[in-house]
């Protein structure tokens, strides 16, 4: 007996430019991102808001890439970092990734960094920004 994996429901027409339908129509396309249902997205965002340390953030980045194909890069911004807004969070373009999800993931990571500022300091230190302090 074959079971199908639940896929994310489509966005309303005209509301999103994620490219879900062309992705499903392309044979051999990577459809891992469509496995992120709305309920699982809420769980992921809650988990990102509850970061424990920098290693936890790195582990979550790796798992998002392995399971969903989402590549997230978190690094200090180009200019000086005075608030969590100064930390650059980039998500690579990925067909099938909803625009709301693309905006919600960085917001959840920033919230996690605001809840635990020591993670932001570890991130800055990992990029040698606090080396001389």
mmCIF file of N, CA and C in Angstrom:
data_model
loop_
_atom_site.group_PDB
_atom_site.id
_atom_site.type_symbol
_atom_site.label_atom_id
_atom_site.label_comp_id
_atom_site.label_asym_id
_atom_site.label_seq_id
_atom_site.Cartn_x
_atom_site.Cartn_y
_atom_site.Cartn_z
ATOM 1 N N UNK A 1 0.838 -1.158 0.000
ATOM 2 C CA UNK A 1 0.000 0.000 0.000
ATOM 3 C C UNK A 1 0.898 1.241 0.000
ATOM 4 N N UNK A 2 0.629 2.150 -0.886
ATOM 5 C CA UNK A 2 1.422 3.358 -1.030
ATOM 6 C C UNK A 2 0.720 4.520 -0.333
ATOM 7 N N UNK A 3 1.467 5.229 0.479
ATOM 8 C CA UNK A 3 0.907 6.411 1.130
ATOM 9 C C UNK A 3 1.545 7.641 0.496
ATOM 10 N N UNK A 4 0.772 8.677 0.350
ATOM 11 C CA UNK A 4 1.298 9.910 -0.213
ATOM 12 C C UNK A 4 1.631 10.881 0.908
ATOM 13 N N UNK A 5 2.647 11.667 0.672
ATOM 14 C CA UNK A 5 3.067 12.676 1.634
ATOM 15 C C UNK A 5 2.156 13.881 1.470
ATOM 16 N N UNK A 6 1.626 14.431 2.568
ATOM 17 C CA UNK A 6 0.767 15.617 2.423
ATOM 18 C C UNK A 6 1.584 16.793 1.890
ATOM 19 N N UNK A 7 1.021 17.482 0.916
ATOM 20 C CA UNK A 7 1.670 18.639 0.323
ATOM 21 C C UNK A 7 0.966 19.907 0.764
ATOM 22 N N UNK A 8 1.690 20.992 0.719
ATOM 23 C CA UNK A 8 1.145 22.298 1.089
ATOM 24 C C UNK A 8 0.005 22.663 0.147
ATOM 25 N N UNK A 9 -1.055 23.189 0.714
ATOM 26 C CA UNK A 9 -2.188 23.610 -0.110
ATOM 27 C C UNK A 9 -1.782 24.846 -0.913
ATOM 28 N N UNK A 10 -2.358 25.020 -2.093
ATOM 29 C CA UNK A 10 -1.962 26.160 -2.930
ATOM 30 C C UNK A 10 -2.411 27.488 -2.324
ATOM 31 N N UNK A 11 -1.665 28.518 -2.634
ATOM 32 C CA UNK A 11 -2.024 29.877 -2.212
ATOM 33 C C UNK A 11 -3.172 30.370 -3.088
ATOM 34 N N UNK A 12 -3.927 31.339 -2.617
ATOM 35 C CA UNK A 12 -4.993 31.901 -3.461
ATOM 36 C C UNK A 12 -4.403 32.484 -4.745
ATOM 37 N N UNK A 13 -5.131 32.392 -5.859
ATOM 38 C CA UNK A 13 -4.606 32.906 -7.129
ATOM 39 C C UNK A 13 -4.273 34.391 -7.035
ATOM 40 N N UNK A 14 -3.114 34.748 -7.519
ATOM 41 C CA UNK A 14 -2.683 36.140 -7.517
ATOM 42 C C UNK A 14 -2.087 36.616 -6.208
ATOM 43 N N UNK A 15 -2.161 35.832 -5.153
ATOM 44 C CA UNK A 15 -1.651 36.250 -3.847
ATOM 45 C C UNK A 15 -0.179 35.909 -3.666
ATOM 46 N N UNK A 16 0.307 34.941 -4.416
ATOM 47 C CA UNK A 16 1.676 34.478 -4.210
ATOM 48 C C UNK A 16 2.314 34.148 -5.552
ATOM 49 N N UNK A 17 3.614 34.275 -5.613
ATOM 50 C CA UNK A 17 4.343 33.951 -6.830
ATOM 51 C C UNK A 17 5.328 32.806 -6.567
ATOM 52 N N UNK A 18 4.913 31.846 -5.757
ATOM 53 C CA UNK A 18 5.816 30.783 -5.334
ATOM 54 C C UNK A 18 6.126 29.782 -6.450
ATOM 55 N N UNK A 19 5.259 29.643 -7.421
ATOM 56 C CA UNK A 19 5.511 28.700 -8.504
ATOM 57 C C UNK A 19 5.216 27.265 -8.122
ATOM 58 N N UNK A 20 4.238 27.060 -7.287
ATOM 59 C CA UNK A 20 3.884 25.717 -6.820
ATOM 60 C C UNK A 20 3.436 24.826 -7.963
ATOM 61 N N UNK A 21 2.502 25.302 -8.793
ATOM 62 C CA UNK A 21 1.956 24.472 -9.869
ATOM 63 C C UNK A 21 3.002 24.098 -10.917
ATOM 64 N N UNK A 22 3.815 25.042 -11.415
ATOM 65 C CA UNK A 22 4.861 24.632 -12.358
ATOM 66 C C UNK A 22 5.856 23.650 -11.746
ATOM 67 N N UNK A 23 6.110 23.784 -10.458
ATOM 68 C CA UNK A 23 7.015 22.864 -9.784
ATOM 69 C C UNK A 23 6.447 21.450 -9.780
ATOM 70 N N UNK A 24 5.151 21.336 -9.504
ATOM 71 C CA UNK A 24 4.507 20.019 -9.500
ATOM 72 C C UNK A 24 4.452 19.410 -10.899
ATOM 73 N N UNK A 25 4.353 20.248 -11.922
ATOM 74 C CA UNK A 25 4.243 19.755 -13.294
ATOM 75 C C UNK A 25 5.583 19.347 -13.886
ATOM 76 N N UNK A 26 6.675 19.814 -13.298
ATOM 77 C CA UNK A 26 8.008 19.500 -13.809
ATOM 78 C C UNK A 26 8.426 18.109 -13.331
ATOM 79 N N UNK A 27 8.677 17.194 -14.270
ATOM 80 C CA UNK A 27 9.106 15.852 -13.845
ATOM 81 C C UNK A 27 10.523 15.892 -13.254
ATOM 82 N N UNK A 28 10.712 15.210 -12.148
ATOM 83 C CA UNK A 28 12.010 15.121 -11.495
ATOM 84 C C UNK A 28 12.390 16.353 -10.686
ATOM 85 N N UNK A 29 11.471 17.273 -10.488
ATOM 86 C CA UNK A 29 11.761 18.485 -9.717
ATOM 87 C C UNK A 29 11.842 18.158 -8.227
ATOM 88 N N UNK A 30 12.603 18.966 -7.503
ATOM 89 C CA UNK A 30 12.736 18.812 -6.056
ATOM 90 C C UNK A 30 11.515 19.432 -5.378
ATOM 91 N N UNK A 31 10.610 18.590 -4.898
ATOM 92 C CA UNK A 31 9.356 19.063 -4.297
ATOM 93 C C UNK A 31 9.387 18.980 -2.771
ATOM 94 N N UNK A 32 10.586 18.886 -2.189
ATOM 95 C CA UNK A 32 10.683 18.790 -0.728
ATOM 96 C C UNK A 32 10.038 19.981 -0.037
ATOM 97 N N UNK A 33 10.141 21.163 -0.637
ATOM 98 C CA UNK A 33 9.605 22.368 -0.001
ATOM 99 C C UNK A 33 8.089 22.274 0.143
ATOM 100 N N UNK A 34 7.435 21.553 -0.741
ATOM 101 C CA UNK A 34 5.977 21.446 -0.670
ATOM 102 C C UNK A 34 5.522 20.558 0.481
ATOM 103 N N UNK A 35 6.432 19.853 1.095
ATOM 104 C CA UNK A 35 6.090 19.041 2.273
ATOM 105 C C UNK A 35 5.896 19.897 3.520
ATOM 106 N N UNK A 36 6.297 21.160 3.434
ATOM 107 C CA UNK A 36 6.122 22.080 4.554
ATOM 108 C C UNK A 36 4.685 22.600 4.538
ATOM 109 N N UNK A 37 3.823 21.876 5.230
ATOM 110 C CA UNK A 37 2.419 22.296 5.306
ATOM 111 C C UNK A 37 2.305 23.479 6.252
ATOM 112 N N UNK A 38 1.154 24.096 6.283
ATOM 113 C CA UNK A 38 0.972 25.273 7.146
ATOM 114 C C UNK A 38 1.138 24.912 8.626
ATOM 115 N N UNK A 39 0.656 23.736 9.018
ATOM 116 C CA UNK A 39 0.807 23.313 10.420
ATOM 117 C C UNK A 39 2.279 23.082 10.749
ATOM 118 N N UNK A 40 3.014 22.446 9.844
ATOM 119 C CA UNK A 40 4.430 22.202 10.085
ATOM 120 C C UNK A 40 5.234 23.504 10.030
ATOM 121 N N UNK A 41 4.772 24.452 9.223
ATOM 122 C CA UNK A 41 5.428 25.758 9.181
ATOM 123 C C UNK A 41 5.322 26.446 10.538
ATOM 124 N N UNK A 42 4.166 26.360 11.176
ATOM 125 C CA UNK A 42 3.991 26.961 12.501
ATOM 126 C C UNK A 42 4.932 26.321 13.511
ATOM 127 N N UNK A 43 5.100 25.004 13.432
ATOM 128 C CA UNK A 43 6.013 24.296 14.334
ATOM 129 C C UNK A 43 7.451 24.748 14.091
ATOM 130 N N UNK A 44 7.830 24.875 12.813
ATOM 131 C CA UNK A 44 9.175 25.326 12.464
ATOM 132 C C UNK A 44 9.437 26.735 12.978
ATOM 133 N N UNK A 45 8.484 27.632 12.777
ATOM 134 C CA UNK A 45 8.657 29.013 13.229
ATOM 135 C C UNK A 45 8.754 29.092 14.751
ATOM 136 N N UNK A 46 7.940 28.307 15.450
ATOM 137 C CA UNK A 46 8.013 28.282 16.915
ATOM 138 C C UNK A 46 9.373 27.767 17.369
ATOM 139 N N UNK A 47 9.890 26.771 16.665
ATOM 140 C CA UNK A 47 11.201 26.209 17.014
ATOM 141 C C UNK A 47 12.315 27.232 16.776
ATOM 142 N N UNK A 48 12.205 28.011 15.688
ATOM 143 C CA UNK A 48 13.202 29.039 15.407
ATOM 144 C C UNK A 48 13.164 30.163 16.436
ATOM 145 N N UNK A 49 11.998 30.423 16.993
ATOM 146 C CA UNK A 49 11.879 31.459 18.024
ATOM 147 C C UNK A 49 12.462 31.005 19.357
ATOM 148 N N UNK A 50 12.627 29.704 19.541
ATOM 149 C CA UNK A 50 13.126 29.153 20.806
ATOM 150 C C UNK A 50 14.567 28.661 20.692
ATOM 151 N N UNK A 51 15.405 29.394 19.981
ATOM 152 C CA UNK A 51 16.805 29.005 19.826
ATOM 153 C C UNK A 51 17.494 28.938 21.183
ATOM 154 N N UNK A 52 18.422 27.995 21.328
ATOM 155 C CA UNK A 52 19.147 27.833 22.583
ATOM 156 C C UNK A 52 20.529 28.456 22.511
ATOM 157 N N UNK A 53 21.230 28.231 21.396
ATOM 158 C CA UNK A 53 22.565 28.779 21.208
ATOM 159 C C UNK A 53 22.902 28.791 19.722
ATOM 160 N N UNK A 54 24.105 29.234 19.385
ATOM 161 C CA UNK A 54 24.495 29.338 17.981
ATOM 162 C C UNK A 54 24.560 27.961 17.330
ATOM 163 N N UNK A 55 24.998 26.963 18.059
ATOM 164 C CA UNK A 55 25.051 25.602 17.506
ATOM 165 C C UNK A 55 23.644 25.111 17.159
ATOM 166 N N UNK A 56 22.671 25.464 17.968
ATOM 167 C CA UNK A 56 21.279 25.098 17.699
ATOM 168 C C UNK A 56 20.796 25.760 16.407
ATOM 169 N N UNK A 57 21.141 27.028 16.216
ATOM 170 C CA UNK A 57 20.776 27.730 14.990
ATOM 171 C C UNK A 57 21.417 27.064 13.787
ATOM 172 N N UNK A 58 22.688 26.738 13.873
ATOM 173 C CA UNK A 58 23.385 26.071 12.762
ATOM 174 C C UNK A 58 22.756 24.715 12.463
ATOM 175 N N UNK A 59 22.393 23.983 13.509
ATOM 176 C CA UNK A 59 21.763 22.676 13.336
ATOM 177 C C UNK A 59 20.418 22.810 12.635
ATOM 178 N N UNK A 60 19.638 23.829 13.001
ATOM 179 C CA UNK A 60 18.343 24.054 12.352
ATOM 180 C C UNK A 60 18.519 24.473 10.897
ATOM 181 N N UNK A 61 19.532 25.280 10.615
ATOM 182 C CA UNK A 61 19.819 25.657 9.237
ATOM 183 C C UNK A 61 20.129 24.412 8.405
ATOM 184 N N UNK A 62 20.938 23.524 8.950
ATOM 185 C CA UNK A 62 21.300 22.293 8.241
ATOM 186 C C UNK A 62 20.086 21.402 8.020
ATOM 187 N N UNK A 63 19.245 21.266 9.034
ATOM 188 C CA UNK A 63 18.048 20.419 8.897
ATOM 189 C C UNK A 63 17.052 20.996 7.894
ATOM 190 N N UNK A 64 16.900 22.341 7.869
ATOM 191 C CA UNK A 64 16.003 22.945 6.885
ATOM 192 C C UNK A 64 16.501 22.675 5.471
ATOM 193 N N UNK A 65 17.822 22.691 5.295
ATOM 194 C CA UNK A 65 18.358 22.413 3.968
ATOM 195 C C UNK A 65 18.172 20.940 3.599
ATOM 196 N N UNK A 66 18.476 20.045 4.536
ATOM 197 C CA UNK A 66 18.374 18.614 4.250
ATOM 198 C C UNK A 66 16.937 18.171 4.001
ATOM 199 N N UNK A 67 16.006 18.654 4.810
ATOM 200 C CA UNK A 67 14.633 18.166 4.726
ATOM 201 C C UNK A 67 13.769 18.935 3.743
ATOM 202 N N UNK A 68 14.034 20.234 3.579
ATOM 203 C CA UNK A 68 13.151 21.059 2.747
ATOM 204 C C UNK A 68 13.850 21.711 1.562
ATOM 205 N N UNK A 69 15.170 21.741 1.578
ATOM 206 C CA UNK A 69 15.904 22.393 0.503
ATOM 207 C C UNK A 69 16.037 23.896 0.698
ATOM 208 N N UNK A 70 15.675 24.407 1.874
ATOM 209 C CA UNK A 70 15.760 25.840 2.154
ATOM 210 C C UNK A 70 17.164 26.149 2.671
ATOM 211 N N UNK A 71 17.874 27.016 1.948
ATOM 212 C CA UNK A 71 19.205 27.427 2.385
ATOM 213 C C UNK A 71 19.090 28.811 3.017
ATOM 214 N N UNK A 72 19.387 28.882 4.323
ATOM 215 C CA UNK A 72 19.292 30.125 5.089
ATOM 216 C C UNK A 72 20.694 30.513 5.528
ATOM 217 N N UNK A 73 21.063 31.771 5.252
ATOM 218 C CA UNK A 73 22.367 32.277 5.644
ATOM 219 C C UNK A 73 22.157 33.390 6.673
ATOM 220 N N UNK A 74 22.751 33.235 7.847
ATOM 221 C CA UNK A 74 22.639 34.220 8.922
ATOM 222 C C UNK A 74 24.041 34.734 9.211
ATOM 223 N N UNK A 75 24.227 36.053 9.037
ATOM 224 C CA UNK A 75 25.536 36.652 9.247
ATOM 225 C C UNK A 75 25.350 38.114 9.620
ATOM 226 N N UNK A 76 26.385 38.728 10.204
ATOM 227 C CA UNK A 76 26.297 40.167 10.478
ATOM 228 C C UNK A 76 26.120 40.930 9.170
ATOM 229 N N UNK A 77 25.373 42.018 9.226
ATOM 230 C CA UNK A 77 25.127 42.825 8.042
ATOM 231 C C UNK A 77 26.365 43.572 7.588
ATOM 232 N N UNK A 78 26.248 44.224 6.434
ATOM 233 C CA UNK A 78 27.362 44.957 5.850
ATOM 234 C C UNK A 78 27.768 46.143 6.717
ATOM 235 N N UNK A 79 26.795 46.861 7.229
ATOM 236 C CA UNK A 79 27.076 47.997 8.110
ATOM 237 C C UNK A 79 27.189 47.517 9.545
ATOM 238 N N UNK A 80 27.413 48.433 10.453
ATOM 239 C CA UNK A 80 27.550 48.033 11.849
ATOM 240 C C UNK A 80 26.244 47.464 12.397
ATOM 241 N N UNK A 81 26.372 46.585 13.372
ATOM 242 C CA UNK A 81 25.224 45.911 13.959
ATOM 243 C C UNK A 81 24.918 46.557 15.301
ATOM 244 N N UNK A 82 23.793 47.261 15.365
ATOM 245 C CA UNK A 82 23.373 47.872 16.624
ATOM 246 C C UNK A 82 22.158 47.175 17.203
ATOM 247 N N UNK A 83 21.336 46.603 16.333
ATOM 248 C CA UNK A 83 20.146 45.869 16.760
ATOM 249 C C UNK A 83 20.101 44.563 15.986
ATOM 250 N N UNK A 84 19.084 43.774 16.252
ATOM 251 C CA UNK A 84 18.933 42.510 15.535
ATOM 252 C C UNK A 84 18.638 42.735 14.052
ATOM 253 N N UNK A 85 18.166 43.927 13.698
ATOM 254 C CA UNK A 85 17.930 44.257 12.290
ATOM 255 C C UNK A 85 19.237 44.330 11.513
ATOM 256 N N UNK A 86 20.347 44.529 12.214
ATOM 257 C CA UNK A 86 21.650 44.593 11.553
ATOM 258 C C UNK A 86 22.199 43.239 11.166
ATOM 259 N N UNK A 87 21.555 42.191 11.610
ATOM 260 C CA UNK A 87 21.966 40.838 11.249
ATOM 261 C C UNK A 87 21.249 40.466 9.953
ATOM 262 N N UNK A 88 22.028 40.123 8.943
ATOM 263 C CA UNK A 88 21.468 39.798 7.625
ATOM 264 C C UNK A 88 21.047 38.332 7.589
ATOM 265 N N UNK A 89 19.796 38.097 7.218
ATOM 266 C CA UNK A 89 19.272 36.736 7.083
ATOM 267 C C UNK A 89 18.779 36.595 5.656
ATOM 268 N N UNK A 90 19.478 35.795 4.881
ATOM 269 C CA UNK A 90 19.172 35.612 3.466
ATOM 270 C C UNK A 90 18.631 34.206 3.232
ATOM 271 N N UNK A 91 17.584 34.127 2.424
ATOM 272 C CA UNK A 91 17.037 32.840 2.012
ATOM 273 C C UNK A 91 17.192 32.762 0.505
ATOM 274 N N UNK A 92 17.849 31.710 0.031
ATOM 275 C CA UNK A 92 18.044 31.541 -1.405
ATOM 276 C C UNK A 92 16.713 31.351 -2.111
ATOM 277 N N UNK A 93 16.659 31.779 -3.366
ATOM 278 C CA UNK A 93 15.461 31.591 -4.174
ATOM 279 C C UNK A 93 15.184 30.088 -4.300
ATOM 280 N N UNK A 94 13.933 29.734 -4.130
ATOM 281 C CA UNK A 94 13.545 28.337 -4.194
ATOM 282 C C UNK A 94 12.134 28.247 -4.742
ATOM 283 N N UNK A 95 11.954 27.612 -5.890
ATOM 284 C CA UNK A 95 10.592 27.454 -6.417
ATOM 285 C C UNK A 95 9.735 26.664 -5.442
ATOM 286 N N UNK A 96 8.533 27.157 -5.196
ATOM 287 C CA UNK A 96 7.613 26.487 -4.289
ATOM 288 C C UNK A 96 7.592 27.078 -2.893
ATOM 289 N N UNK A 97 8.556 27.959 -2.580
ATOM 290 C CA UNK A 97 8.599 28.582 -1.257
ATOM 291 C C UNK A 97 7.690 29.806 -1.260
ATOM 292 N N UNK A 98 6.659 29.767 -0.443
ATOM 293 C CA UNK A 98 5.666 30.834 -0.367
ATOM 294 C C UNK A 98 6.318 32.125 0.106
ATOM 295 N N UNK A 99 5.855 33.263 -0.402
ATOM 296 C CA UNK A 99 6.440 34.548 -0.011
ATOM 297 C C UNK A 99 6.220 34.833 1.464
ATOM 298 N N UNK A 100 5.111 34.371 2.021
ATOM 299 C CA UNK A 100 4.863 34.581 3.451
ATOM 300 C C UNK A 100 5.847 33.774 4.292
ATOM 301 N N UNK A 101 6.139 32.567 3.866
ATOM 302 C CA UNK A 101 7.114 31.737 4.572
ATOM 303 C C UNK A 101 8.496 32.349 4.445
ATOM 304 N N UNK A 102 8.813 32.872 3.267
ATOM 305 C CA UNK A 102 10.110 33.513 3.023
ATOM 306 C C UNK A 102 10.313 34.708 3.958
ATOM 307 N N UNK A 103 9.238 35.390 4.326
ATOM 308 C CA UNK A 103 9.330 36.524 5.259
ATOM 309 C C UNK A 103 9.243 36.068 6.709
ATOM 310 N N UNK A 104 8.528 34.985 6.981
ATOM 311 C CA UNK A 104 8.314 34.534 8.360
ATOM 312 C C UNK A 104 9.554 33.878 8.964
ATOM 313 N N UNK A 105 10.355 33.198 8.164
ATOM 314 C CA UNK A 105 11.535 32.518 8.697
ATOM 315 C C UNK A 105 12.542 33.525 9.259
ATOM 316 N N UNK A 106 12.936 34.575 8.519
ATOM 317 C CA UNK A 106 13.851 35.558 9.120
ATOM 318 C C UNK A 106 13.260 36.251 10.350
ATOM 319 N N UNK A 107 11.957 36.525 10.326
ATOM 320 C CA UNK A 107 11.323 37.167 11.482
ATOM 321 C C UNK A 107 11.405 36.264 12.712
ATOM 322 N N UNK A 108 11.207 34.970 12.529
ATOM 323 C CA UNK A 108 11.287 34.030 13.653
ATOM 324 C C UNK A 108 12.718 33.919 14.169
ATOM 325 N N UNK A 109 13.686 33.927 13.262
ATOM 326 C CA UNK A 109 15.088 33.861 13.694
ATOM 327 C C UNK A 109 15.451 35.122 14.473
ATOM 328 N N UNK A 110 15.015 36.280 13.989
ATOM 329 C CA UNK A 110 15.296 37.533 14.708
ATOM 330 C C UNK A 110 14.657 37.526 16.094
ATOM 331 N N UNK A 111 13.453 36.996 16.181
ATOM 332 C CA UNK A 111 12.781 36.919 17.481
ATOM 333 C C UNK A 111 13.558 36.000 18.424
ATOM 334 N N UNK A 112 14.056 34.883 17.886
ATOM 335 C CA UNK A 112 14.877 33.991 18.690
ATOM 336 C C UNK A 112 16.156 34.660 19.159
ATOM 337 N N UNK A 113 16.757 35.486 18.294
ATOM 338 C CA UNK A 113 17.967 36.221 18.677
ATOM 339 C C UNK A 113 17.657 37.295 19.714
ATOM 340 N N UNK A 114 16.490 37.925 19.594
ATOM 341 C CA UNK A 114 16.091 38.927 20.588
ATOM 342 C C UNK A 114 15.812 38.283 21.930
ATOM 343 N N UNK A 115 15.252 37.074 21.930
ATOM 344 C CA UNK A 115 14.977 36.366 23.181
ATOM 345 C C UNK A 115 16.266 35.936 23.879
ATOM 346 N N UNK A 116 17.291 35.650 23.084
ATOM 347 C CA UNK A 116 18.579 35.194 23.630
ATOM 348 C C UNK A 116 19.697 35.999 22.971
ATOM 349 N N UNK A 117 19.978 37.200 23.468
ATOM 350 C CA UNK A 117 20.994 38.052 22.839
ATOM 351 C C UNK A 117 22.389 37.434 22.821
ATOM 352 N N UNK A 118 22.659 36.498 23.712
ATOM 353 C CA UNK A 118 23.979 35.875 23.717
ATOM 354 C C UNK A 118 24.237 35.127 22.416
ATOM 355 N N UNK A 119 23.196 34.662 21.735
ATOM 356 C CA UNK A 119 23.360 33.988 20.445
ATOM 357 C C UNK A 119 23.858 34.996 19.411
ATOM 358 N N UNK A 120 23.318 36.207 19.443
ATOM 359 C CA UNK A 120 23.773 37.244 18.518
ATOM 360 C C UNK A 120 25.236 37.585 18.787
ATOM 361 N N UNK A 121 25.618 37.645 20.064
ATOM 362 C CA UNK A 121 27.011 37.930 20.390
ATOM 363 C C UNK A 121 27.913 36.791 19.910
ATOM 364 N N UNK A 122 27.460 35.538 20.052
ATOM 365 C CA UNK A 122 28.226 34.399 19.553
ATOM 366 C C UNK A 122 28.378 34.488 18.033
ATOM 367 N N UNK A 123 27.307 34.889 17.357
ATOM 368 C CA UNK A 123 27.341 35.033 15.902
ATOM 369 C C UNK A 123 28.336 36.110 15.493
ATOM 370 N N UNK A 124 28.299 37.242 16.177
ATOM 371 C CA UNK A 124 29.250 38.315 15.887
ATOM 372 C C UNK A 124 30.679 37.870 16.175
ATOM 373 N N UNK A 125 30.859 37.162 17.257
ATOM 374 C CA UNK A 125 32.195 36.680 17.624
ATOM 375 C C UNK A 125 32.694 35.639 16.617
ATOM 376 N N UNK A 126 31.803 34.835 16.096
ATOM 377 C CA UNK A 126 32.189 33.818 15.100
ATOM 378 C C UNK A 126 32.685 34.474 13.814
ATOM 379 N N UNK A 127 32.266 35.722 13.574
ATOM 380 C CA UNK A 127 32.716 36.453 12.387
ATOM 381 C C UNK A 127 33.799 37.479 12.758
ATOM 382 N N UNK A 128 34.427 37.328 13.916
ATOM 383 C CA UNK A 128 35.537 38.164 14.410
ATOM 384 C C UNK A 128 35.168 39.626 14.583
ATOM 385 N N UNK A 129 33.913 39.928 14.866
ATOM 386 C CA UNK A 129 33.528 41.313 15.064
ATOM 387 C C UNK A 129 33.753 41.778 16.504
ATOM 388 N N UNK A 130 33.805 40.853 17.457
ATOM 389 C CA UNK A 130 34.041 41.210 18.864
ATOM 390 C C UNK A 130 35.425 40.738 19.325
ATOM 391 N N UNK A 131 36.315 40.534 18.411
ATOM 392 C CA UNK A 131 37.640 39.986 18.703
ATOM 393 C C UNK A 131 38.419 40.861 19.668
ATOM 394 N N UNK A 132 38.364 42.184 19.507
ATOM 395 C CA UNK A 132 39.208 43.082 20.308
ATOM 396 C C UNK A 132 38.504 43.674 21.514
ATOM 397 N N UNK A 133 37.295 43.263 21.831
ATOM 398 C CA UNK A 133 36.593 43.856 22.954
ATOM 399 C C UNK A 133 36.825 43.096 24.232
#
